[in-house]
PDB file of C-alpha atoms in Angstrom:
ATOM      1  CA  MET A   1      -4.598  -5.667 131.983  1.00 82.00           C
ATOM      2  CA  LEU A   2      -4.548  -3.414 134.583  1.00 92.00           C
ATOM      3  CA  ASP A   3      -5.209  -5.010 138.110  1.00 93.00           C
ATOM      4  CA  GLU A   4      -8.335  -4.887 140.117  1.00 95.00           C
ATOM      5  CA  ALA A   5      -6.778  -2.451 142.578  1.00 96.00           C
ATOM      6  CA  THR A   6      -6.052   0.227 140.035  1.00 96.00           C
ATOM      7  CA  ILE A   7      -9.521  -0.275 138.198  1.00 96.00           C
ATOM      8  CA  ALA A   8     -11.057   0.228 141.566  1.00 96.00           C
ATOM      9  CA  VAL A   9      -8.578   3.703 141.959  1.00 96.00           C
ATOM     10  CA  ILE A  10      -9.974   4.879 138.414  1.00 97.00           C
ATOM     11  CA  ALA A  11     -13.533   4.198 139.635  1.00 95.00           C
ATOM     12  CA  ASP A  12     -13.243   6.086 142.680  1.00 95.00           C
ATOM     13  CA  ASP A  13     -11.719   9.186 140.745  1.00 95.00           C
ATOM     14  CA  LEU A  14     -14.540   9.197 138.383  1.00 95.00           C
ATOM     15  CA  ALA A  15     -16.879   9.016 140.992  1.00 92.00           C
ATOM     16  CA  GLN A  16     -15.290  11.791 142.851  1.00 93.00           C
ATOM     17  CA  ALA A  17     -15.340  13.823 139.579  1.00 93.00           C
ATOM     18  CA  GLU A  18     -19.086  12.963 139.404  1.00 90.00           C
ATOM     19  CA  GLN A  19     -19.977  14.224 142.686  1.00 89.00           C
ATOM     20  CA  THR A  20     -17.888  17.446 142.556  1.00 90.00           C
ATOM     21  CA  ARG A  21     -18.865  18.050 138.941  1.00 89.00           C
ATOM     22  CA  SER A  22     -15.408  18.331 137.880  1.00 90.00           C
ATOM     23  CA  LYS A  23     -13.119  16.636 135.309  1.00 94.00           C
ATOM     24  CA  ILE A  24     -10.022  14.112 135.945  1.00 96.00           C
ATOM     25  CA  GLY A  25      -7.065  14.019 133.745  1.00 96.00           C
ATOM     26  CA  LEU A  26      -6.948  11.719 130.657  1.00 96.00           C
ATOM     27  CA  LEU A  27      -6.456   8.229 131.601  1.00 96.00           C
ATOM     28  CA  THR A  28      -4.666   7.551 128.686  1.00 91.00           C
ATOM     29  CA  ALA A  29      -1.986  10.046 129.921  1.00 94.00           C
ATOM     30  CA  LYS A  30      -1.843   8.511 133.448  1.00 95.00           C
ATOM     31  CA  TYR A  31      -2.026   4.705 132.391  1.00 95.00           C
ATOM     32  CA  PRO A  32      -0.611   4.757 128.766  1.00 94.00           C
ATOM     33  CA  ASP A  33      -0.951   1.071 128.334  1.00 93.00           C
ATOM     34  CA  MET A  34      -4.730   1.111 129.416  1.00 96.00           C
ATOM     35  CA  THR A  35      -6.652  -1.184 126.653  1.00 94.00           C
ATOM     36  CA  VAL A  36     -10.556  -0.826 125.674  1.00 91.00           C
ATOM     37  CA  GLU A  37     -10.874  -3.812 127.982  1.00 94.00           C
ATOM     38  CA  ASP A  38      -9.237  -2.210 130.785  1.00 96.00           C
ATOM     39  CA  SER A  39     -11.967   1.027 129.871  1.00 95.00           C
ATOM     40  CA  TYR A  40     -14.603  -1.574 129.922  1.00 95.00           C
ATOM     41  CA  ALA A  41     -13.450  -3.184 133.451  1.00 96.00           C
ATOM     42  CA  VAL A  42     -13.685   0.307 134.906  1.00 96.00           C
ATOM     43  CA  GLN A  43     -17.224   0.939 133.389  1.00 95.00           C
ATOM     44  CA  ASN A  44     -18.388  -2.382 134.644  1.00 95.00           C
ATOM     45  CA  GLU A  45     -17.018  -1.509 138.383  1.00 96.00           C
ATOM     46  CA  TRP A  46     -19.086   2.003 137.828  1.00 92.00           C
ATOM     47  CA  ARG A  47     -22.311   0.057 136.908  1.00 94.00           C
ATOM     48  CA  ARG A  48     -21.669  -2.827 139.715  1.00 95.00           C
ATOM     49  CA  ARG A  49     -21.619  -0.063 142.398  1.00 95.00           C
ATOM     50  CA  GLY A  50     -24.544   1.382 140.978  1.00 94.00           C
ATOM     51  CA  GLU A  51     -26.835  -1.536 141.128  1.00 96.00           C
ATOM     52  CA  ALA A  52     -25.307  -2.430 144.392  1.00 96.00           C
ATOM     53  CA  ALA A  53     -26.380   1.142 145.915  1.00 95.00           C
ATOM     54  CA  GLY A  54     -30.170   0.097 144.349  1.00 96.00           C
ATOM     55  CA  ARG A  55     -29.815   1.938 141.131  1.00 96.00           C
ATOM     56  CA  ARG A  56     -32.153  -0.098 138.491  1.00 97.00           C
ATOM     57  CA  LEU A  57     -30.493  -0.450 134.967  1.00 97.00           C
ATOM     58  CA  TYR A  58     -32.772   0.962 132.473  1.00 98.00           C
ATOM     59  CA  GLY A  59     -30.896  -0.061 129.398  1.00 98.00           C
ATOM     60  CA  HIS A  60     -27.776   0.816 127.559  1.00 98.00           C
ATOM     61  CA  LYS A  61     -26.443   3.785 125.000  1.00 96.00           C
ATOM     62  CA  ILE A  62     -24.245   3.288 121.784  1.00 94.00           C
ATOM     63  CA  GLY A  63     -22.066   5.828 120.941  1.00 88.00           C
ATOM     64  CA  LEU A  64     -19.735   7.174 117.944  1.00 78.00           C
ATOM     65  CA  THR A  65     -22.064   5.431 115.417  1.00 78.00           C
ATOM     66  CA  SER A  66     -22.096   7.804 112.782  1.00 68.00           C
ATOM     67  CA  LYS A  67     -19.590  10.346 110.787  1.00 68.00           C
ATOM     68  CA  PRO A  68     -20.975  13.492 112.442  1.00 62.00           C
ATOM     69  CA  MET A  69     -19.912  12.029 115.725  1.00 62.00           C
ATOM     70  CA  GLN A  70     -16.811  10.410 114.571  1.00 65.00           C
ATOM     71  CA  GLN A  71     -15.602  13.662 113.292  1.00 67.00           C
ATOM     72  CA  ALA A  72     -16.857  15.427 116.249  1.00 63.00           C
ATOM     73  CA  THR A  73     -14.461  13.469 118.682  1.00 61.00           C
ATOM     74  CA  GLY A  74     -11.854  11.915 116.456  1.00 64.00           C
ATOM     75  CA  ILE A  75     -12.783   8.704 117.425  1.00 65.00           C
ATOM     76  CA  THR A  76     -13.415   6.038 114.850  1.00 67.00           C
ATOM     77  CA  GLU A  77     -15.146   3.518 116.425  1.00 73.00           C
ATOM     78  CA  PRO A  78     -18.183   2.690 118.510  1.00 85.00           C
ATOM     79  CA  ASP A  79     -18.552   2.236 122.402  1.00 91.00           C
ATOM     80  CA  TYR A  80     -21.354   1.640 124.784  1.00 95.00           C
ATOM     81  CA  GLY A  81     -22.455   2.314 128.191  1.00 96.00           C
ATOM     82  CA  ALA A  82     -25.222   1.634 131.026  1.00 97.00           C
ATOM     83  CA  ILE A  83     -28.274   3.712 131.608  1.00 98.00           C
ATOM     84  CA  PHE A  84     -29.772   3.952 134.926  1.00 97.00           C
ATOM     85  CA  ALA A  85     -33.510   4.604 135.623  1.00 98.00           C
ATOM     86  CA  ASP A  86     -32.588   7.594 137.582  1.00 97.00           C
ATOM     87  CA  GLN A  87     -30.825   9.228 134.594  1.00 97.00           C
ATOM     88  CA  VAL A  88     -34.160   9.238 132.280  1.00 98.00           C
ATOM     89  CA  TYR A  89     -36.266  12.471 131.934  1.00 98.00           C
ATOM     90  CA  ASP A  90     -39.796  12.655 130.042  1.00 98.00           C
ATOM     91  CA  THR A  91     -40.469  15.359 127.289  1.00 98.00           C
ATOM     92  CA  GLY A  92     -40.969  18.782 128.707  1.00 98.00           C
ATOM     93  CA  SER A  93     -38.717  18.142 131.916  1.00 98.00           C
ATOM     94  CA  VAL A  94     -36.743  21.029 133.344  1.00 98.00           C
ATOM     95  CA  ILE A  95     -33.247  19.764 133.975  1.00 98.00           C
ATOM     96  CA  ASP A  96     -30.985  20.811 136.582  1.00 97.00           C
ATOM     97  CA  HIS A  97     -27.740  21.604 134.370  1.00 97.00           C
ATOM     98  CA  SER A  98     -25.483  21.950 137.628  1.00 95.00           C
ATOM     99  CA  GLN A  99     -25.428  18.053 137.989  1.00 94.00           C
ATOM    100  CA  TYR A 100     -23.688  17.921 134.931  1.00 95.00           C
ATOM    101  CA  SER A 101     -19.971  18.746 133.261  1.00 93.00           C
ATOM    102  CA  GLY A 102     -19.274  19.518 129.549  1.00 92.00           C
ATOM    103  CA  VAL A 103     -23.442  19.346 128.928  1.00 96.00           C
ATOM    104  CA  ARG A 104     -24.022  18.735 125.339  1.00 97.00           C
ATOM    105  CA  ILE A 105     -27.308  17.191 123.544  1.00 97.00           C
ATOM    106  CA  GLU A 106     -27.480  14.488 120.768  1.00 96.00           C
ATOM    107  CA  VAL A 107     -30.290  13.250 118.543  1.00 97.00           C
ATOM    108  CA  GLU A 108     -31.101  10.134 118.658  1.00 97.00           C
ATOM    109  CA  LEU A 109     -33.418   7.095 118.453  1.00 98.00           C
ATOM    110  CA  ALA A 110     -34.225   4.559 121.227  1.00 98.00           C
ATOM    111  CA  PHE A 111     -35.303   1.002 120.643  1.00 98.00           C
ATOM    112  CA  VAL A 112     -37.429  -0.499 123.365  1.00 98.00           C
ATOM    113  CA  LEU A 113     -37.083  -4.433 123.640  1.00 98.00           C
ATOM    114  CA  ARG A 114     -39.557  -6.851 123.526  1.00 98.00           C
ATOM    115  CA  ASP A 115     -37.405  -9.775 123.752  1.00 98.00           C
ATOM    116  CA  GLU A 116     -33.536 -10.721 124.911  1.00 98.00           C
ATOM    117  CA  LEU A 117     -30.769 -10.232 122.212  1.00 98.00           C
ATOM    118  CA  ARG A 118     -27.796 -12.298 122.953  1.00 96.00           C
ATOM    119  CA  GLY A 119     -24.703 -12.639 120.916  1.00 93.00           C
ATOM    120  CA  PRO A 120     -22.702 -13.455 119.167  1.00 95.00           C
ATOM    121  CA  ASP A 121     -24.284 -13.273 115.427  1.00 95.00           C
ATOM    122  CA  VAL A 122     -26.994 -11.161 116.341  1.00 97.00           C
ATOM    123  CA  SER A 123     -28.462  -9.704 112.787  1.00 97.00           C
ATOM    124  CA  LEU A 124     -30.136  -6.549 111.846  1.00 97.00           C
ATOM    125  CA  PHE A 125     -33.573  -8.871 111.287  1.00 97.00           C
ATOM    126  CA  ASP A 126     -33.019 -10.481 114.933  1.00 98.00           C
ATOM    127  CA  VAL A 127     -33.192  -6.720 116.038  1.00 98.00           C
ATOM    128  CA  LEU A 128     -36.010  -5.959 114.122  1.00 98.00           C
ATOM    129  CA  ARG A 129     -37.778  -8.814 115.710  1.00 98.00           C
ATOM    130  CA  ALA A 130     -36.967  -8.528 119.142  1.00 98.00           C
ATOM    131  CA  THR A 131     -38.033  -4.592 119.236  1.00 98.00           C
ATOM    132  CA  GLU A 132     -41.258  -3.727 120.602  1.00 98.00           C
ATOM    133  CA  TYR A 133     -41.059   0.141 119.429  1.00 98.00           C
ATOM    134  CA  VAL A 134     -38.608   2.870 118.715  1.00 98.00           C
ATOM    135  CA  VAL A 135     -39.110   6.299 119.973  1.00 98.00           C
ATOM    136  CA  PRO A 136     -37.554   9.750 119.846  1.00 98.00           C
ATOM    137  CA  ALA A 137     -34.813  10.493 122.145  1.00 98.00           C
ATOM    138  CA  LEU A 138     -32.192  12.957 123.441  1.00 98.00           C
ATOM    139  CA  GLU A 139     -28.997  12.019 125.146  1.00 98.00           C
ATOM    140  CA  VAL A 140     -27.696  14.568 127.516  1.00 98.00           C
ATOM    141  CA  LEU A 141     -23.660  14.145 127.522  1.00 97.00           C
ATOM    142  CA  SER A 142     -21.750  14.648 130.665  1.00 96.00           C
ATOM    143  CA  SER A 143     -17.807  14.339 130.895  1.00 94.00           C
ATOM    144  CA  ARG A 144     -15.887  13.327 133.753  1.00 95.00           C
ATOM    145  CA  ILE A 145     -12.645  13.080 132.002  1.00 95.00           C
ATOM    146  CA  GLU A 146     -10.887  15.955 130.230  1.00 94.00           C
ATOM    147  CA  MET A 147     -12.271  16.318 126.526  1.00 90.00           C
ATOM    148  CA  GLU A 148      -8.981  17.694 124.924  1.00 89.00           C
ATOM    149  CA  GLY A 149      -7.061  14.598 123.426  1.00 88.00           C
ATOM    150  CA  ARG A 150      -9.131  11.979 124.846  1.00 86.00           C
ATOM    151  CA  THR A 151      -9.137   8.466 123.186  1.00 88.00           C
ATOM    152  CA  ILE A 152     -11.542   5.489 123.449  1.00 89.00           C
ATOM    153  CA  VAL A 153      -9.923   4.051 126.178  1.00 93.00           C
ATOM    154  CA  ASP A 154     -11.188   7.617 128.313  1.00 94.00           C
ATOM    155  CA  THR A 155     -14.489   7.771 126.919  1.00 92.00           C
ATOM    156  CA  ILE A 156     -15.421   4.208 127.440  1.00 94.00           C
ATOM    157  CA  SER A 157     -14.208   4.682 131.028  1.00 96.00           C
ATOM    158  CA  ASP A 158     -16.428   7.728 131.336  1.00 95.00           C
ATOM    159  CA  ASN A 159     -19.042   5.090 130.812  1.00 96.00           C
ATOM    160  CA  ALA A 160     -19.264   6.382 126.914  1.00 94.00           C
ATOM    161  CA  ALA A 161     -20.157  10.181 128.724  1.00 94.00           C
ATOM    162  CA  LEU A 162     -23.336   9.553 129.439  1.00 96.00           C
ATOM    163  CA  GLY A 163     -25.414  11.802 131.862  1.00 96.00           C
ATOM    164  CA  ALA A 164     -29.069  11.452 131.038  1.00 98.00           C
ATOM    165  CA  MET A 165     -31.974  10.655 128.181  1.00 98.00           C
ATOM    166  CA  VAL A 166     -34.875  12.404 127.371  1.00 98.00           C
ATOM    167  CA  LEU A 167     -37.751  10.396 125.933  1.00 98.00           C
ATOM    168  CA  GLY A 168     -40.426  12.084 124.079  1.00 97.00           C
ATOM    169  CA  GLY A 169     -42.359  12.249 120.484  1.00 96.00           C
ATOM    170  CA  ARG A 170     -44.477   9.427 119.090  1.00 97.00           C
ATOM    171  CA  PRO A 171     -43.646   5.695 119.755  1.00 98.00           C
ATOM    172  CA  VAL A 172     -43.786   3.686 116.511  1.00 98.00           C
ATOM    173  CA  ALA A 173     -43.482  -0.089 115.562  1.00 98.00           C
ATOM    174  CA  VAL A 174     -40.320  -0.806 113.435  1.00 97.00           C
ATOM    175  CA  ASP A 175     -42.336  -1.634 110.330  1.00 96.00           C
ATOM    176  CA  ALA A 176     -44.683   1.707 110.554  1.00 97.00           C
ATOM    177  CA  VAL A 177     -42.021   4.377 109.299  1.00 97.00           C
ATOM    178  CA  ASP A 178     -38.597   3.945 107.401  1.00 97.00           C
ATOM    179  CA  LEU A 179     -36.653   4.046 110.239  1.00 97.00           C
ATOM    180  CA  ARG A 180     -33.497   5.198 107.986  1.00 97.00           C
ATOM    181  CA  ARG A 181     -35.239   8.329 107.049  1.00 97.00           C
ATOM    182  CA  VAL A 182     -36.309   9.707 109.975  1.00 98.00           C
ATOM    183  CA  ASN A 183     -35.176  12.984 110.260  1.00 97.00           C
ATOM    184  CA  ALA A 184     -34.935  15.637 113.138  1.00 98.00           C
ATOM    185  CA  LEU A 185     -34.384  19.557 113.704  1.00 98.00           C
ATOM    186  CA  LEU A 186     -32.695  20.372 116.758  1.00 98.00           C
ATOM    187  CA  TYR A 187     -33.502  23.770 118.004  1.00 98.00           C
ATOM    188  CA  ARG A 188     -31.422  25.762 121.036  1.00 98.00           C
ATOM    189  CA  ASN A 189     -33.787  28.806 122.231  1.00 98.00           C
ATOM    190  CA  GLU A 190     -35.610  28.705 119.044  1.00 94.00           C
ATOM    191  CA  THR A 191     -32.800  28.751 116.717  1.00 98.00           C
ATOM    192  CA  ILE A 192     -31.980  25.855 114.511  1.00 98.00           C
ATOM    193  CA  GLU A 193     -28.443  24.480 115.158  1.00 98.00           C
ATOM    194  CA  ASP A 194     -28.335  20.826 113.391  1.00 97.00           C
ATOM    195  CA  SER A 195     -30.499  18.475 111.514  1.00 97.00           C
ATOM    196  CA  GLY A 196     -29.859  14.982 110.761  1.00 96.00           C
ATOM    197  CA  VAL A 197     -31.153  11.449 109.579  1.00 96.00           C
ATOM    198  CA  ALA A 198     -30.948   8.212 111.266  1.00 96.00           C
ATOM    199  CA  ALA A 199     -29.513   6.411 108.521  1.00 95.00           C
ATOM    200  CA  ALA A 200     -26.255   8.520 109.657  1.00 92.00           C
ATOM    201  CA  VAL A 201     -26.169   5.655 112.356  1.00 92.00           C
ATOM    202  CA  LEU A 202     -24.238   2.961 110.488  1.00 91.00           C
ATOM    203  CA  ASP A 203     -26.476   3.212 107.309  1.00 93.00           C
ATOM    204  CA  HIS A 204     -29.540   2.162 109.968  1.00 96.00           C
ATOM    205  CA  PRO A 205     -30.303   2.793 113.480  1.00 95.00           C
ATOM    206  CA  ALA A 206     -30.813  -0.905 114.181  1.00 96.00           C
ATOM    207  CA  ARG A 207     -27.153  -1.820 113.392  1.00 94.00           C
ATOM    208  CA  GLY A 208     -26.339   0.142 116.358  1.00 92.00           C
ATOM    209  CA  ILE A 209     -28.230  -2.616 118.531  1.00 96.00           C
ATOM    210  CA  VAL A 210     -26.497  -5.437 116.345  1.00 96.00           C
ATOM    211  CA  TRP A 211     -23.253  -4.032 117.170  1.00 93.00           C
ATOM    212  CA  LEU A 212     -24.133  -3.534 120.983  1.00 95.00           C
ATOM    213  CA  ALA A 213     -25.770  -7.356 121.205  1.00 97.00           C
ATOM    214  CA  ASN A 214     -22.554  -8.801 119.603  1.00 96.00           C
ATOM    215  CA  LYS A 215     -20.021  -6.452 121.551  1.00 94.00           C
ATOM    216  CA  LEU A 216     -21.938  -7.545 124.914  1.00 95.00           C
ATOM    217  CA  ALA A 217     -21.595 -11.053 123.876  1.00 95.00           C
ATOM    218  CA  GLU A 218     -17.662 -10.556 124.233  1.00 92.00           C
ATOM    219  CA  HIS A 219     -17.882  -9.400 127.811  1.00 91.00           C
ATOM    220  CA  GLY A 220     -20.265 -12.066 128.980  1.00 92.00           C
ATOM    221  CA  ASP A 221     -23.682  -9.776 129.198  1.00 94.00           C
ATOM    222  CA  VAL A 222     -26.859  -9.531 127.319  1.00 96.00           C
ATOM    223  CA  LEU A 223     -29.472  -7.266 126.107  1.00 97.00           C
ATOM    224  CA  GLN A 224     -32.282  -8.163 128.479  1.00 97.00           C
ATOM    225  CA  ALA A 225     -36.271  -7.793 127.387  1.00 98.00           C
ATOM    226  CA  GLY A 226     -37.567  -4.633 128.528  1.00 97.00           C
ATOM    227  CA  GLU A 227     -34.325  -2.689 128.106  1.00 98.00           C
ATOM    228  CA  THR A 228     -34.501   0.761 126.428  1.00 98.00           C
ATOM    229  CA  VAL A 229     -31.349   1.026 123.968  1.00 98.00           C
ATOM    230  CA  LEU A 230     -30.227   4.765 122.728  1.00 97.00           C
ATOM    231  CA  ALA A 231     -28.792   3.671 119.116  1.00 96.00           C
ATOM    232  CA  GLY A 232     -26.622   6.445 118.623  1.00 93.00           C
ATOM    233  CA  SER A 233     -26.602  10.262 117.515  1.00 93.00           C
ATOM    234  CA  PHE A 234     -27.183  11.477 113.777  1.00 93.00           C
ATOM    235  CA  THR A 235     -26.084  14.951 114.946  1.00 93.00           C
ATOM    236  CA  ARG A 236     -23.251  16.633 116.228  1.00 91.00           C
ATOM    237  CA  PRO A 237     -23.134  17.263 119.881  1.00 93.00           C
ATOM    238  CA  MET A 238     -25.115  20.829 120.868  1.00 97.00           C
ATOM    239  CA  TRP A 239     -23.576  22.703 123.759  1.00 97.00           C
ATOM    240  CA  VAL A 240     -26.208  23.771 126.039  1.00 98.00           C
ATOM    241  CA  HIS A 241     -26.213  26.193 129.018  1.00 98.00           C
ATOM    242  CA  PRO A 242     -28.174  27.124 132.081  1.00 98.00           C
ATOM    243  CA  GLY A 243     -31.136  28.736 130.654  1.00 98.00           C
ATOM    244  CA  ASP A 244     -31.187  26.955 127.229  1.00 98.00           C
ATOM    245  CA  THR A 245     -34.578  25.044 125.801  1.00 98.00           C
ATOM    246  CA  VAL A 246     -33.812  22.439 123.451  1.00 98.00           C
ATOM    247  CA  HIS A 247     -36.693  21.650 120.907  1.00 98.00           C
ATOM    248  CA  ALA A 248     -36.028  18.588 118.376  1.00 98.00           C
ATOM    249  CA  ASP A 249     -38.636  18.138 115.766  1.00 98.00           C
ATOM    250  CA  TYR A 250     -38.662  14.602 114.498  1.00 98.00           C
ATOM    251  CA  GLY A 251     -41.545  15.586 111.945  1.00 97.00           C
ATOM    252  CA  GLU A 252     -43.798  12.722 111.969  1.00 96.00           C
ATOM    253  CA  LEU A 253     -42.722  10.710 115.382  1.00 98.00           C
ATOM    254  CA  GLY A 254     -43.372  14.098 117.084  1.00 98.00           C
ATOM    255  CA  VAL A 255     -41.187  16.303 119.258  1.00 98.00           C
ATOM    256  CA  ILE A 256     -39.066  16.272 122.549  1.00 98.00           C
ATOM    257  CA  THR A 257     -38.659  19.652 124.611  1.00 98.00           C
ATOM    258  CA  CYS A 258     -36.686  20.255 127.635  1.00 98.00           C
ATOM    259  CA  ARG A 259     -34.888  23.277 129.480  1.00 98.00           C
ATOM    260  CA  PHE A 260     -31.914  23.539 131.586  1.00 98.00           C
ATOM    261  CA  GLU A 261     -31.721  25.672 134.712  1.00 97.00           C
TER     262      GLU A 261
END
């Protein structure tokens, strides 16, 4: 395990990279013995600093839950990160592209929790009972660590590459639609770039929430009532640039649109 001083140095480097919209080198190259638990310790320090500065925890994201995402990154196990309220946008927003680095978009579903979920041994049915509603979401990815050759340790330390979240479309109860069969068409500048179905996330998007609740229990944490959780992408990450308009059509669940400047 890395000592607290080293964890603080890594958190400082990541904070500087975020401020300057740049990337630091691979942590796994600089700290070859760094473990997954070390990387979550770095992420927890980032979250602690944010909350100490007055930022409000809005929820969590789950990453790398689908084959398309695992194939795109070369990483084969899920991870998670924290979402602050100031990282959340509504559909129709104009987003400043320059505040992020390596900007990409993913298509997801977000679960808004009515009840607390406390692992271990949380089941799929526990998640469905605890969910108030599900709503379409886009995740904006931003990388503060070099992308080429990164491992799960690098990604977790980078708060699972979260930049922002865009919410929109039609909220639905978990029994109002077949969540496995929710599909989406992803457009950039009126050209379709990708499509996917939510079952690509661990065969059911709620299984991502199951994994997260049980993983958080290993770290002494819980999913709180009122949190919003990004369940994982069912499309590959799509690069976006200044001037791009993104449009995601979720069929009966509505649409999300945003523009980057």
